[in-house]
PDB file of C-alpha atoms in Angstrom:
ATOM      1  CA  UNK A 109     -19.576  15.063  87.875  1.00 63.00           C
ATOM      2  CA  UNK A 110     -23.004  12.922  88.568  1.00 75.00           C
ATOM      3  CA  UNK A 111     -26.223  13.374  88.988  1.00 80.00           C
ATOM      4  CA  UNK A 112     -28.694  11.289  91.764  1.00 81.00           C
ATOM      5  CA  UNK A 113     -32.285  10.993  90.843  1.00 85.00           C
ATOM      6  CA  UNK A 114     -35.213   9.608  92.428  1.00 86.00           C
ATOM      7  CA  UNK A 115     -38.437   9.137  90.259  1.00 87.00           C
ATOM      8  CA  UNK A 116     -41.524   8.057  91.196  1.00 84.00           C
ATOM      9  CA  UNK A 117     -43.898   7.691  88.210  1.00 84.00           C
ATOM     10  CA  UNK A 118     -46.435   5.035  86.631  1.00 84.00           C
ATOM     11  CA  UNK A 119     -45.224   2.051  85.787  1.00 88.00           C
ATOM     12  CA  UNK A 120     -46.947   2.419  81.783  1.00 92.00           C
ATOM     13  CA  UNK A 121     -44.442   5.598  81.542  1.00 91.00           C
ATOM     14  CA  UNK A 122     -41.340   3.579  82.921  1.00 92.00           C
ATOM     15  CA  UNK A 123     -39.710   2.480  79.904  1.00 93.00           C
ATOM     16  CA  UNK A 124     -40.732   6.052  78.187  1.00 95.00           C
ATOM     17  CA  UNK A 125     -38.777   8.000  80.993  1.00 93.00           C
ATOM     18  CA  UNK A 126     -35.658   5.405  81.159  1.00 94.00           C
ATOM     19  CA  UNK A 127     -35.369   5.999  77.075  1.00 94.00           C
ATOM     20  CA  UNK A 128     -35.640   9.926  76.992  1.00 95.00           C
ATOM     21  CA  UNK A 129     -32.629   9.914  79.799  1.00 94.00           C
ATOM     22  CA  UNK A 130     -30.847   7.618  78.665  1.00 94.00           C
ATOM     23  CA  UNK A 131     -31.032   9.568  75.202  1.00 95.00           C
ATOM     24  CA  UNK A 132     -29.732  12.856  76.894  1.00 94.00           C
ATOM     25  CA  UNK A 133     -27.291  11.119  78.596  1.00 92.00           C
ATOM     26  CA  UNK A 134     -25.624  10.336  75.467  1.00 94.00           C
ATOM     27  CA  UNK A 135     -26.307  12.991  73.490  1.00 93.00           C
ATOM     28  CA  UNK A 136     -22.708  14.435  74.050  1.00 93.00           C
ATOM     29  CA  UNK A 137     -19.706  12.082  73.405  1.00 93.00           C
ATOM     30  CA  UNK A 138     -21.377   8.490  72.530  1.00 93.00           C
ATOM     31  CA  UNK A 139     -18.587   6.805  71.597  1.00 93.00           C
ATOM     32  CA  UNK A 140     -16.695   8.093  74.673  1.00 93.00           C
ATOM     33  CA  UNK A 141     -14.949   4.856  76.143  1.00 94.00           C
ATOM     34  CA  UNK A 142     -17.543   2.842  78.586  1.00 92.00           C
ATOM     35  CA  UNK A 143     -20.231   5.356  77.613  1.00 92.00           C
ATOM     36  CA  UNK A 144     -22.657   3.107  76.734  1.00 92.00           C
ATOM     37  CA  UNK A 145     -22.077   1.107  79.700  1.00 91.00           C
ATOM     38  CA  UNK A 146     -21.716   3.455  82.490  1.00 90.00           C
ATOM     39  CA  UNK A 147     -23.135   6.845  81.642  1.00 92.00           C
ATOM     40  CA  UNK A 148     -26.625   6.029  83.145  1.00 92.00           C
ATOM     41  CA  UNK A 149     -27.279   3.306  85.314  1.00 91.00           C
ATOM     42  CA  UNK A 150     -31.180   2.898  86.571  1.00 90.00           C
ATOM     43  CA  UNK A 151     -31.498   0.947  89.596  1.00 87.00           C
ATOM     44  CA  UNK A 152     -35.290  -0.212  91.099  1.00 87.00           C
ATOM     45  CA  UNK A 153     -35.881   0.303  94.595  1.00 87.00           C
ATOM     46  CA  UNK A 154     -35.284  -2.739  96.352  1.00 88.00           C
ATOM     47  CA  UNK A 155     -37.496  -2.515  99.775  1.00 88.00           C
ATOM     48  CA  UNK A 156     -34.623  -5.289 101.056  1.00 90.00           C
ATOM     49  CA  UNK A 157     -31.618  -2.862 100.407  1.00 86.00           C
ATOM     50  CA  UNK A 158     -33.650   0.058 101.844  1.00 86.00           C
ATOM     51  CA  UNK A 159     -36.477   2.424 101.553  1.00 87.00           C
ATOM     52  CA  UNK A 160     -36.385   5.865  99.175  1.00 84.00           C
ATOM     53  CA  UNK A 161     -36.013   8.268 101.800  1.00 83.00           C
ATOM     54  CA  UNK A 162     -32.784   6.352 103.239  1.00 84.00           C
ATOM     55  CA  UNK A 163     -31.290   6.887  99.831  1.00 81.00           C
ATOM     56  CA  UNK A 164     -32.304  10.145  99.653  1.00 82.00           C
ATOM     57  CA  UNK A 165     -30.736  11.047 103.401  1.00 80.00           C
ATOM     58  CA  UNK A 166     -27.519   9.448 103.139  1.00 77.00           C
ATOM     59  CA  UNK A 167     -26.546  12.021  99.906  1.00 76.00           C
ATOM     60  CA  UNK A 168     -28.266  14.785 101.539  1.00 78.00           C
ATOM     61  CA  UNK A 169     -25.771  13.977 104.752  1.00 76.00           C
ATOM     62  CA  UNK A 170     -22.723  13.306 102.829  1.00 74.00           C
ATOM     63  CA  UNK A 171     -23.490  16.958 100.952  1.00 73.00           C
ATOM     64  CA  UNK A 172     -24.855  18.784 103.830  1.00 77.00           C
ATOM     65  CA  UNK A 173     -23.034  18.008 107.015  1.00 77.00           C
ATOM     66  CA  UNK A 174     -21.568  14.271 106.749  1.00 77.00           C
ATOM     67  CA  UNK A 175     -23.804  13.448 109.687  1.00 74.00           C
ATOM     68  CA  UNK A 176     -24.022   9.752 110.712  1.00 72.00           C
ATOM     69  CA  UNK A 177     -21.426   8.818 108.064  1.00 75.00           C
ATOM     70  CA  UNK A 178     -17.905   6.874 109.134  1.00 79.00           C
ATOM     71  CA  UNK A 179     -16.423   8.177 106.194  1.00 79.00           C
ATOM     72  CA  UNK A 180     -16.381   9.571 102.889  1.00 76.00           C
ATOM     73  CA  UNK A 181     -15.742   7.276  99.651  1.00 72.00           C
ATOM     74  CA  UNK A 182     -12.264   7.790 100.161  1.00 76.00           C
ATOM     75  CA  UNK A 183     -12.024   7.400 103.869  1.00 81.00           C
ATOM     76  CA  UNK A 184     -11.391  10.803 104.867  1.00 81.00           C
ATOM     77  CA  UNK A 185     -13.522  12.384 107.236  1.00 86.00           C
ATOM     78  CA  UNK A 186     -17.279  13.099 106.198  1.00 81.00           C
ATOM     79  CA  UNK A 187     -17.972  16.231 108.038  1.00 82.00           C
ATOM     80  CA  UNK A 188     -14.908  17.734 106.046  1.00 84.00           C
ATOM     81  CA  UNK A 189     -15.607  16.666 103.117  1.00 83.00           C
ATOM     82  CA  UNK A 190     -18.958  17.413 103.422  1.00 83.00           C
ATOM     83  CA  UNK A 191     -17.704  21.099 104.079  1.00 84.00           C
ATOM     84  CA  UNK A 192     -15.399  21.245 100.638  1.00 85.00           C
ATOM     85  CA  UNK A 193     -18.555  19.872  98.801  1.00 82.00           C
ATOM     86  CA  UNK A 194     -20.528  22.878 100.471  1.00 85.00           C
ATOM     87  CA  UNK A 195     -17.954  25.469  99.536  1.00 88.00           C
ATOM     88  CA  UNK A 196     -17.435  24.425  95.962  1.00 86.00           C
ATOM     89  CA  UNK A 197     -21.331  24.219  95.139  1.00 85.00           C
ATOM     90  CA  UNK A 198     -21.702  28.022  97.063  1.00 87.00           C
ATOM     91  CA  UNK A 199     -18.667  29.261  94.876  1.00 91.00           C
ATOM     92  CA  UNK A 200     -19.530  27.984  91.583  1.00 89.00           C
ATOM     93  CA  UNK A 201     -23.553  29.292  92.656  1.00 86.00           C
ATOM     94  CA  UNK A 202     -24.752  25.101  91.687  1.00 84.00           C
ATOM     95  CA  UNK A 203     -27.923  24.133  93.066  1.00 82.00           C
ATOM     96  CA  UNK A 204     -27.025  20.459  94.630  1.00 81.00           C
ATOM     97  CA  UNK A 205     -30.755  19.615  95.049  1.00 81.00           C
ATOM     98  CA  UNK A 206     -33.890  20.036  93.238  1.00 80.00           C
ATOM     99  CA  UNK A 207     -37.277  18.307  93.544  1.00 79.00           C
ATOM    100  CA  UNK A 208     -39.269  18.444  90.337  1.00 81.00           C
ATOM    101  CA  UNK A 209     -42.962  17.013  89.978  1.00 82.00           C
ATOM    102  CA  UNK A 210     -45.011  17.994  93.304  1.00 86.00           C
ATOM    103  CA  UNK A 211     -46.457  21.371  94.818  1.00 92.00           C
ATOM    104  CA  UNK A 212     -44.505  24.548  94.353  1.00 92.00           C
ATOM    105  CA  UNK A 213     -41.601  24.991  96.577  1.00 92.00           C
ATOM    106  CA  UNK A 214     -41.820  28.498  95.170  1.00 93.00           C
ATOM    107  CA  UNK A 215     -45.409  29.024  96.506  1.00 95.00           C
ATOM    108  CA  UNK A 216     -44.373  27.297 100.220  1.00 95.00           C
ATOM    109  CA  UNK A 217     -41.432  29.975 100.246  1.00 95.00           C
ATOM    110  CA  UNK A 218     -43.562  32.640  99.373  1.00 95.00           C
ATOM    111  CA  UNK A 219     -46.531  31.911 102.156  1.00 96.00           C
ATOM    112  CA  UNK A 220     -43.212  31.864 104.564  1.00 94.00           C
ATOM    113  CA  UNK A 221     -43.201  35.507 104.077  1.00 92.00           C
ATOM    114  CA  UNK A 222     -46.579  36.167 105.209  1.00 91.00           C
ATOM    115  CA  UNK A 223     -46.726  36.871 108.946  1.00 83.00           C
ATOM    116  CA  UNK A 224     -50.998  38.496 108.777  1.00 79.00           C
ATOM    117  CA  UNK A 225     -54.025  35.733 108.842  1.00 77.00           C
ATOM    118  CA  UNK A 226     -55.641  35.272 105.593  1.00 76.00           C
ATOM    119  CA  UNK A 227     -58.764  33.377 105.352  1.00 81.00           C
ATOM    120  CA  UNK A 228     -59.393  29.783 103.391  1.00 90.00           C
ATOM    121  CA  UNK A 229     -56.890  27.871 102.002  1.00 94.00           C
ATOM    122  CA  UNK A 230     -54.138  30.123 101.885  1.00 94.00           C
ATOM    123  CA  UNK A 231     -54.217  30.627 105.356  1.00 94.00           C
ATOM    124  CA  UNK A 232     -54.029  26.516 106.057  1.00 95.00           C
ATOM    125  CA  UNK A 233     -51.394  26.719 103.483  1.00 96.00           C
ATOM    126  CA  UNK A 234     -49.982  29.798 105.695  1.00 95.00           C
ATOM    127  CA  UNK A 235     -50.039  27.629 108.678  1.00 95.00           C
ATOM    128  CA  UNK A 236     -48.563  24.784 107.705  1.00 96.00           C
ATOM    129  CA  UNK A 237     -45.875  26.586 105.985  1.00 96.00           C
ATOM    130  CA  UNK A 238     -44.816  28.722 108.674  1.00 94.00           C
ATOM    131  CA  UNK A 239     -44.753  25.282 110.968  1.00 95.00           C
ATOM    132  CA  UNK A 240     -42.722  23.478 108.447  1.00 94.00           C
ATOM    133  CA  UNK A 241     -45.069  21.329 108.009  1.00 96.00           C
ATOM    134  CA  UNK A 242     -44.269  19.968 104.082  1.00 94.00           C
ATOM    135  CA  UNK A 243     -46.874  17.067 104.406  1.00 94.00           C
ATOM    136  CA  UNK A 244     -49.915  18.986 105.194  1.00 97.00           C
ATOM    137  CA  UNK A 245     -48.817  21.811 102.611  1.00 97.00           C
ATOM    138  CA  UNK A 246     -48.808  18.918  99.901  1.00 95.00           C
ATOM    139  CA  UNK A 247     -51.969  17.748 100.716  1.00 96.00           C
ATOM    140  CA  UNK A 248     -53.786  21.146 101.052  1.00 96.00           C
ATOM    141  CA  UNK A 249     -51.535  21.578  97.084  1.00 96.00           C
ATOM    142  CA  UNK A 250     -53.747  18.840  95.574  1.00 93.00           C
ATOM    143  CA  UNK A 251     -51.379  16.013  97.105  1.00 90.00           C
ATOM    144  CA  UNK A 252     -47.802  14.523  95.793  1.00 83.00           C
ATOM    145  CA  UNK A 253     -49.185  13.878  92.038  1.00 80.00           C
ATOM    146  CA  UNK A 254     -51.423  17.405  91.468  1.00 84.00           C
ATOM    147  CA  UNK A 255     -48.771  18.474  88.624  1.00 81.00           C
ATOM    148  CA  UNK A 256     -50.209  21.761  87.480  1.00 82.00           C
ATOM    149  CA  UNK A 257     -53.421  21.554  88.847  1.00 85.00           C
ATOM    150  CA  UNK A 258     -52.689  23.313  92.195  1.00 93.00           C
ATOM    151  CA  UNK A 259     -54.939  25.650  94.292  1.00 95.00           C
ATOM    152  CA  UNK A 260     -52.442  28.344  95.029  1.00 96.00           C
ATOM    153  CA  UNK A 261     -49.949  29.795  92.253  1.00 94.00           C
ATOM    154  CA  UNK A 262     -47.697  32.226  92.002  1.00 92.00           C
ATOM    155  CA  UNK A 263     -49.035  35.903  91.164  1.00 90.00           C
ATOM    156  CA  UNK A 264     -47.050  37.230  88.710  1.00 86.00           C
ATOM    157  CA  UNK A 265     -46.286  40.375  86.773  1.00 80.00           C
ATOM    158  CA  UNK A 266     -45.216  41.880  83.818  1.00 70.00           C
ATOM    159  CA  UNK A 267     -41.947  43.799  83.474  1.00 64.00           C
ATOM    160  CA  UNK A 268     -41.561  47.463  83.048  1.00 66.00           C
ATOM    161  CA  UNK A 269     -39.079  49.112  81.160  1.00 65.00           C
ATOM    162  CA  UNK A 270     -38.123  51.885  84.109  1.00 64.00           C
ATOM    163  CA  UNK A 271     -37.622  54.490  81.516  1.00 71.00           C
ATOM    164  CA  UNK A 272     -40.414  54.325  79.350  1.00 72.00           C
ATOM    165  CA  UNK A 273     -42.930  52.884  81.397  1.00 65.00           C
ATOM    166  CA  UNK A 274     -43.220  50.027  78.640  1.00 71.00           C
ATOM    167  CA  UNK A 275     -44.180  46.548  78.776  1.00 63.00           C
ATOM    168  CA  UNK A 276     -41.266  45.017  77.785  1.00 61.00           C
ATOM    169  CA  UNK A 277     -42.575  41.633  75.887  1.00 64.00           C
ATOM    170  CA  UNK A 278     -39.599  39.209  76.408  1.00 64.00           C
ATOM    171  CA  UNK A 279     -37.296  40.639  78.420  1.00 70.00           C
ATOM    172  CA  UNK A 280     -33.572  39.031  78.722  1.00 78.00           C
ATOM    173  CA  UNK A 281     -30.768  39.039  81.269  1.00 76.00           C
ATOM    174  CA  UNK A 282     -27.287  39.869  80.898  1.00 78.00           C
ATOM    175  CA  UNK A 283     -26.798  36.360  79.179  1.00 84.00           C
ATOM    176  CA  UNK A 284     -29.258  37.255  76.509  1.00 83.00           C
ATOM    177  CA  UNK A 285     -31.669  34.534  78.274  1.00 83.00           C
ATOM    178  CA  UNK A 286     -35.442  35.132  78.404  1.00 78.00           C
ATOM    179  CA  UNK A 287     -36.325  36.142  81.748  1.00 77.00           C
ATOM    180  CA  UNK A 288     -39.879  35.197  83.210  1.00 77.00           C
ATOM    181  CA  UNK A 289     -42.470  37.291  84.682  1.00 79.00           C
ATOM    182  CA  UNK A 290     -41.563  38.805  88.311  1.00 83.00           C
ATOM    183  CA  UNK A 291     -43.460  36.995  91.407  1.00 89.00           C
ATOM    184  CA  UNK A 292     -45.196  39.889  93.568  1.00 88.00           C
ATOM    185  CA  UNK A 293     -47.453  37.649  95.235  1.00 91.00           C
ATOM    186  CA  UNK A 294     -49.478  34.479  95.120  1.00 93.00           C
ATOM    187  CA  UNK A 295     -53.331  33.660  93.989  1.00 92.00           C
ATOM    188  CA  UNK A 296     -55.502  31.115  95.123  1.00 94.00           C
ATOM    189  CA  UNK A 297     -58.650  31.646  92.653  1.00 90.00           C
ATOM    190  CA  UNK A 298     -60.146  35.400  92.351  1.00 89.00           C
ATOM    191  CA  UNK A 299     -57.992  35.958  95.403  1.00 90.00           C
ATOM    192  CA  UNK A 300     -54.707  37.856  95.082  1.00 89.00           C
ATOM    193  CA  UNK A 301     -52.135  38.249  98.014  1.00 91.00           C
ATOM    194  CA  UNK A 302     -49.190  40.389  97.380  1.00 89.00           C
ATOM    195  CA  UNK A 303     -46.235  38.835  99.154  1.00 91.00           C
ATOM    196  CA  UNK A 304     -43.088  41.392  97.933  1.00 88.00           C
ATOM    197  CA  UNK A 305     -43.972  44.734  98.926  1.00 83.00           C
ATOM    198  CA  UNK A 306     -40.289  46.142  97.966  1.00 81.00           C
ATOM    199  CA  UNK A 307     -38.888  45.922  94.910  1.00 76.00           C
ATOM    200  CA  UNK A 308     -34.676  46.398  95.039  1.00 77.00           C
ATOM    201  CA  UNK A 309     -32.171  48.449  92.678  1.00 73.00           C
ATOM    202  CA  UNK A 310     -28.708  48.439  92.299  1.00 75.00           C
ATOM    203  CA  UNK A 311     -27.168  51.937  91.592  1.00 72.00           C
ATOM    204  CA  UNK A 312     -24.020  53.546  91.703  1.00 72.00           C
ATOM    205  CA  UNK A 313     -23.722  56.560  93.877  1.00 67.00           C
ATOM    206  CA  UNK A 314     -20.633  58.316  94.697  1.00 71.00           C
ATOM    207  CA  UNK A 315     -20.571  58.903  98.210  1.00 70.00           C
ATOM    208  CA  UNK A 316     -23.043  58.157 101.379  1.00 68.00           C
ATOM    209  CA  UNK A 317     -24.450  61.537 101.479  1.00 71.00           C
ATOM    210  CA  UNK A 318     -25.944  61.294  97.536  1.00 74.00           C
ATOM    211  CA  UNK A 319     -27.478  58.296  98.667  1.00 71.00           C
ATOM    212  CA  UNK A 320     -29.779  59.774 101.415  1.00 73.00           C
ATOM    213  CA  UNK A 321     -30.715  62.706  99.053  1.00 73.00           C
ATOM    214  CA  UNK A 322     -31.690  60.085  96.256  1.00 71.00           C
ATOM    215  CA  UNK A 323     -34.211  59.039  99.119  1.00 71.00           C
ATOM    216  CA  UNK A 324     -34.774  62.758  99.597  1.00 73.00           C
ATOM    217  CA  UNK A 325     -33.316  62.358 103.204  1.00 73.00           C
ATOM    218  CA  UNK A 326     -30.772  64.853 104.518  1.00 71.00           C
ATOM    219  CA  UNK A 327     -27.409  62.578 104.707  1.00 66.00           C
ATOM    220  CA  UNK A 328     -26.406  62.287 108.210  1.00 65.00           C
ATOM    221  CA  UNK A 329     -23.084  64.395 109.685  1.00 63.00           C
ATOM    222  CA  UNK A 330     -20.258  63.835 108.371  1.00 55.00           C
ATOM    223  CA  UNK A 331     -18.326  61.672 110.761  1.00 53.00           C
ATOM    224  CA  UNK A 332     -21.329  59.279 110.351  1.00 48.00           C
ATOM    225  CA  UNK A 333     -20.781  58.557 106.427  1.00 49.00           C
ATOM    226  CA  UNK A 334     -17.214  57.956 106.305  1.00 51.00           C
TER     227      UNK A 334
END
C-alpha cells in the first residue's frame, strides 16, 4: 500500500514537514529491510519533468477511469484496472483522495444543497458552488492559504440523547470513537443558514403497515405492502 502527496508550503517549514513524515513513516517497523531507504521518498517538482497538476491527473486517471493511459504498471489494460482499483476502495469504504490545507470541501458540499438565493457572500459562494466553479469558491474562502480563517463555516450542533433530551458531552460511535458535533447548516458571521432540514433514523419495524402508523399514516392495502 502507498500513499501520493502533494504539498505546497513555505520553503522555512520544508525541512520541518519532510522530518515529521519521515518520522511517522517509520514509526512502525524501522528496521524492516530497505526501510530506511525506501519507505518515504520526497521528490521536488521539477517544472522540466512536468507541472503539479499533471502529476496529480495521471493518479487521479489511473484510479478513476484509466483515461489517456496505454497501460497500467503491469501492462494490462488501464480502464480495467482502473475499475478493480474502484471496486476494492468502494468495498473496503477507503477514501483514495483527500485534499487537506485550503477552503472547506465540507462547506462547498453543503452550499450545493441550497437551491433559494441568499444574499452576500454566501450567495457568491452559492453561485459558484452550484456552477462548479472551485476557483472562484477559493477565492471568495479567503484564497488557497486562508487555513482557518474562512468566511463561511460549518453550523454545527450539539447532540441529543433521544431519550432524555440530554446534551450528551462527548458522544462516541459504535467503535468507542468520539464523534463531533452534527452539521445542520453553515454560518457566515451573525448569519446562520440551515442546510439539513431532515434528520434520518434507522429502526426496526416488523412489517410495512407498522411503518406508516409510526408516521401516523394509515398503511396502504394490503396487496400494496407485500
Amino acid at each position: 500500500f502507498r500513499s501520493h502527496l502533494i504539498l505546497f508550503m513555505e520553503p522555512g517549514n520544508l525541512k520541518r514537514c519532510r522530518g515529521v513524515i519521515r518520522h511517522y513513516a517509520l514509526e512502525d517497523s524501522p528496521q524492516e529491510p530497505g526501510a530506511q531507504a525506501h519507505r518515504v521518498k520526497v521528490m521536488p517538482i521539477d517544472p522540466a519533468k512536468g507541472s503539479a497538476t499533471g502529476y496529480v491527473a495521471k493518479y487521479i486517471s489511473k484510479n478513476i477511469n484509466g483515461a489517456g493511459l496505454d497501460s497500467d504498471q503491469f501492462g494490462n489494460c488501464p480502464v480495467e484496472s482502473a475499475e478493480r482499483i474502484e471496486t476494492w476502495a468502494s468495498v473496503n469504504r477507503i477514501r483514495q483522495f483527500q485534499q487537506i490545507g485550503g477552503p472547506s470541501v465540507t462547506v462547498w458540499r453543503e452550499l450545493r444543497r441550497l437551491r433559494s438565493e441568499g444574499l452576500g457572500l454566501i450567495e457568491d459562494a452559492r453561485q459558484a458552488a452550484d456552477a462548479s466553479n472551485w476557483a472562484l469558491f477559493v477565492e471568495l474562502m479567503g484564497g488557497p492559504f486562508c487555513g482557518r480563517n474562512q468566511p463561511i463555516e460549518l453550523a454545527k450542533r450539539e447532540s441529543i440523547d433521544s431519550d432524555t433530551g440530554e446534551v450528551i458531552a462527548t458522544p462516541f460511535n459504535k467503535y468507542g470513537e468520539p464523534c463531533p458535533d452534527k452539521i445542520f447548516g453553515i454560518r457566515c458571521g451573525p448569519v446562520i443558514v440551515v442546510t439539513r432540514i431532515y434528520e434520518w433514523v434507522i429502526e426496526w419495524v416488523n412489517s410495512p403497515g407498522d411503518f406508516f402508523r409510526k408516521l401516523g399514516a394509515e398503511p396502504p392495502p394490503l396487496e400494496y405492502c407485500q
